Short mmCIF file of C-alpha atoms in Angstrom, two decimals:
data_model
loop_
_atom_site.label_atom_id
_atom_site.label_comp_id
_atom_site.label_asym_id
_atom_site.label_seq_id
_atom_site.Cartn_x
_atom_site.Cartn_y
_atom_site.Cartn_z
CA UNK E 1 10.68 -27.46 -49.10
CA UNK E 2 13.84 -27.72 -51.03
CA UNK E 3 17.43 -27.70 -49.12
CA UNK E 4 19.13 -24.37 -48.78
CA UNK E 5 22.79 -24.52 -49.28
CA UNK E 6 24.68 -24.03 -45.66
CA UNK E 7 21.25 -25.14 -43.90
CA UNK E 8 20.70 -28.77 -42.22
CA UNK E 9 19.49 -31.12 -44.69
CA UNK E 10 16.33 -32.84 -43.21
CA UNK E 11 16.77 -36.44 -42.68
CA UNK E 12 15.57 -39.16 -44.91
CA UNK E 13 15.48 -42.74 -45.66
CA UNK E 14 15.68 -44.44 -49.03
CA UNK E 15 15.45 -47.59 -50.70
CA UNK E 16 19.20 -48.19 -52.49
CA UNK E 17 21.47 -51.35 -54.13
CA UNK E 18 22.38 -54.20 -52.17
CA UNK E 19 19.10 -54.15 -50.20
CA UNK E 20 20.42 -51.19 -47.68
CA UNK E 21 18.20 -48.11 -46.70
CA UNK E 22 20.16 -44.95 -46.86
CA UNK E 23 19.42 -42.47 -44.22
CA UNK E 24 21.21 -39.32 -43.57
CA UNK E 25 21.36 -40.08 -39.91
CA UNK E 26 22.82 -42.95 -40.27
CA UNK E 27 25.63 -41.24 -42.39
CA UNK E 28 26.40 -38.63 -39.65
CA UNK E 29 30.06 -38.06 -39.36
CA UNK E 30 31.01 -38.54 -42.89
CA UNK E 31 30.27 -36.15 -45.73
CA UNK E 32 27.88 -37.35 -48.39
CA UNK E 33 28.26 -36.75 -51.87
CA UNK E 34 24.05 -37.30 -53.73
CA UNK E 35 24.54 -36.81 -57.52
CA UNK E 36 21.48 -36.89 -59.24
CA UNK E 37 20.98 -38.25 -62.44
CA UNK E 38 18.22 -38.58 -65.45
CA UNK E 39 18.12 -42.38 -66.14
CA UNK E 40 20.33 -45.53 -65.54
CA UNK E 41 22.39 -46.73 -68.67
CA UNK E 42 21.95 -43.80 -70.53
CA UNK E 43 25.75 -42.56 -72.15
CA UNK E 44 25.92 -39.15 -69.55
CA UNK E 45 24.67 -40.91 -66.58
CA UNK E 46 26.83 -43.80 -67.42
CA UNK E 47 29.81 -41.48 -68.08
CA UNK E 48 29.02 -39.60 -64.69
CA UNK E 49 28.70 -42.65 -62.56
CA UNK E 50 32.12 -43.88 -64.19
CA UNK E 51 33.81 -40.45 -63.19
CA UNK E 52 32.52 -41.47 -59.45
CA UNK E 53 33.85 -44.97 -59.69
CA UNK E 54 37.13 -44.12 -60.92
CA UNK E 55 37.79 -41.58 -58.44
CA UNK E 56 36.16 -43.47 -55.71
CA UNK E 57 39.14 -44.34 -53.58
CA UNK E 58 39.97 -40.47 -53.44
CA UNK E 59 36.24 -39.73 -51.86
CA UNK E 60 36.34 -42.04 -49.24
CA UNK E 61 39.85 -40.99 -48.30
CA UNK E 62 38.27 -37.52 -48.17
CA UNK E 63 35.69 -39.15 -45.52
CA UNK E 64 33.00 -39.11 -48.22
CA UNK E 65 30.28 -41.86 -49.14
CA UNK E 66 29.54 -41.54 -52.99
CA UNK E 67 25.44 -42.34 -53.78
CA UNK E 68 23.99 -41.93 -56.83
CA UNK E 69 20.18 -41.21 -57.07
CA UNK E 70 17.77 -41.45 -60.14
CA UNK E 71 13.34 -42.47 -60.53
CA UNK E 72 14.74 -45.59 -61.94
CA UNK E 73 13.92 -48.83 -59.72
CA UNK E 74 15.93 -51.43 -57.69
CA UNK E 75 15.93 -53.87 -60.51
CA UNK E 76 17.46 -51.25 -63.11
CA UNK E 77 19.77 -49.79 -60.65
CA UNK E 78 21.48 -53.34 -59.80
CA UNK E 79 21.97 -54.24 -63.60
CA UNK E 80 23.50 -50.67 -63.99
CA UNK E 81 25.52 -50.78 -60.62
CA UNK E 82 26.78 -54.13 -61.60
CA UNK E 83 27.28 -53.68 -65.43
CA UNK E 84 29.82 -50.60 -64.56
CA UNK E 85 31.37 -51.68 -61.55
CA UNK E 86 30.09 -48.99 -59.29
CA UNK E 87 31.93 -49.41 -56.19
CA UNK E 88 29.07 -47.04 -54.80
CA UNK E 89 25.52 -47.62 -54.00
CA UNK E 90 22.46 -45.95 -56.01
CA UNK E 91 19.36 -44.94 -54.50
CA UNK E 92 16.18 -45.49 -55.75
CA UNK E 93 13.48 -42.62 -55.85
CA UNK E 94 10.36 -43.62 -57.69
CA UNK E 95 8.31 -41.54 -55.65
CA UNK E 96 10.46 -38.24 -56.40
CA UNK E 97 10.89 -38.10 -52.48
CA UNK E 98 14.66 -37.15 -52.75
CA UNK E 99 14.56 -35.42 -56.03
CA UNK E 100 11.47 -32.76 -54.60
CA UNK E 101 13.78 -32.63 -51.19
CA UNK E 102 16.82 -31.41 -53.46
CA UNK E 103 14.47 -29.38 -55.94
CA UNK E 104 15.88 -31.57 -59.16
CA UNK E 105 12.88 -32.26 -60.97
CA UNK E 106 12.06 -29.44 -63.81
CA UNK E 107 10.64 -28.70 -67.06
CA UNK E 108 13.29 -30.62 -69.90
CA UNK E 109 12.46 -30.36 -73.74
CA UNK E 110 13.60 -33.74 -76.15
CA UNK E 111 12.13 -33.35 -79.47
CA UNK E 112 10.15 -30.56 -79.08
CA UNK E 113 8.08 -31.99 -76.21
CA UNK E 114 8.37 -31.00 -72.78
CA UNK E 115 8.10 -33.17 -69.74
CA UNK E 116 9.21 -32.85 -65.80
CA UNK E 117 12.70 -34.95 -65.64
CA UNK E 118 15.29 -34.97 -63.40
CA UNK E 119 18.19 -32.23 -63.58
CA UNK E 120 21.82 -33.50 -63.16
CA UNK E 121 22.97 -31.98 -59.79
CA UNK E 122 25.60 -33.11 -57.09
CA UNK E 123 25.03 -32.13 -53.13
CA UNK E 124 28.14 -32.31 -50.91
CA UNK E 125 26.98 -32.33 -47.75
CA UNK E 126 29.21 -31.95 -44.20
CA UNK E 127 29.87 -34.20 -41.59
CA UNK E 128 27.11 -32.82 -39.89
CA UNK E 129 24.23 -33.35 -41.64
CA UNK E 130 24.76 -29.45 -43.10
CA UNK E 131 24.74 -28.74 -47.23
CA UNK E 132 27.59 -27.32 -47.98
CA UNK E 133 28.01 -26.95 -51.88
CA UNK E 134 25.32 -27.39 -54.51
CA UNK E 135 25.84 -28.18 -58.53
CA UNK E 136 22.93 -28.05 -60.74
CA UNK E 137 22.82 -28.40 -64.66
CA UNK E 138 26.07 -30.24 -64.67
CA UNK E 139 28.16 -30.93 -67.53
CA UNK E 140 29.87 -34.32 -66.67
CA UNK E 141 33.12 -33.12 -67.57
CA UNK E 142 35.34 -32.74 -65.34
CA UNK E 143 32.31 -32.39 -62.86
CA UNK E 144 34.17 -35.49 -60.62
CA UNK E 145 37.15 -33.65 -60.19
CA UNK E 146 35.46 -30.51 -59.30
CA UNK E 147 33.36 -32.21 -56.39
CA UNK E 148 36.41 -33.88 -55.28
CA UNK E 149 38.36 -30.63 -54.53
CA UNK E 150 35.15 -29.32 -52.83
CA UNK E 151 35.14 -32.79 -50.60
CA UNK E 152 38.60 -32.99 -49.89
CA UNK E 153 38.51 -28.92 -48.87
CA UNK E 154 35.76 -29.43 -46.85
#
């Protein structure tokens, strides 16, 4: 059952960087930004987790902890993390755990062949455990600043 946007989102653990499990309940009483990406070290995902980093500072004086979340593993994820300088932790989801949860997975087409991969969306979710704004299909572009306004509004 994917989340539903002002609905509670149900609580879950994940493996992430630095060793750390990532639940929701243990975030309660900040908000929680989850963007969602394809693949680590790829140029959008690596332009996208750069936005994050370099506006960092300004989400966690909005009360928000930053995760990125992609299939790829640990291993991958701590080259990438460390590589860019992400300030941020990224969670691991091999199993598709987080991505079914958030509905990202869908039908993508590269070279004429189609295959179930992993749509770039951002979930801000409230203090409370409660989704309150949903992006799917993002274009990185200015897709930072745009969560950043929602974050600080919230």
């Amino acid at each position: 059952m994917a989340v539903t946007l002002d609905q509670p989102v149900a609580d879950f653990s994940a493996l992430a960087t630095g060793g750390q499990a990532v639940s929701l309940a243990a975030l309660k009483g900040r908000k929680v930004v989850l963007y969602f990406y394809p693949k680590d070290n790829t140029p959008g995902c690596t332009t996208q987790g750069q936005g994050f980093r370099d506006a960092y500072a300004a989400f966690q004086a909005a009360g928000a902890e930053v995760f990125g979340v992609s299939r790829d593993g640990i291993k991958s994820h701590e080259n990438f993390k460390a590589k860019q300088g992400f300030p941020f932790a990224l969670i691991s989801d091999p199993d598709e755990t987080l991505c079914q949860l958030f509905g990202v997975i869908k039908l993508k087409k590269l070279y004429g062949k189609e295959y179930l991969g992993v749509d770039r969306s951002t979930f801000l979710i409230d203090e409370q455990g409660v989704l309150r704004r949903e992006w799917r299909g993002v274009k990185v572009p200015g897709h930072v600043d745009e969560v950043l306004a929602a974050a600080q509004q919230l």
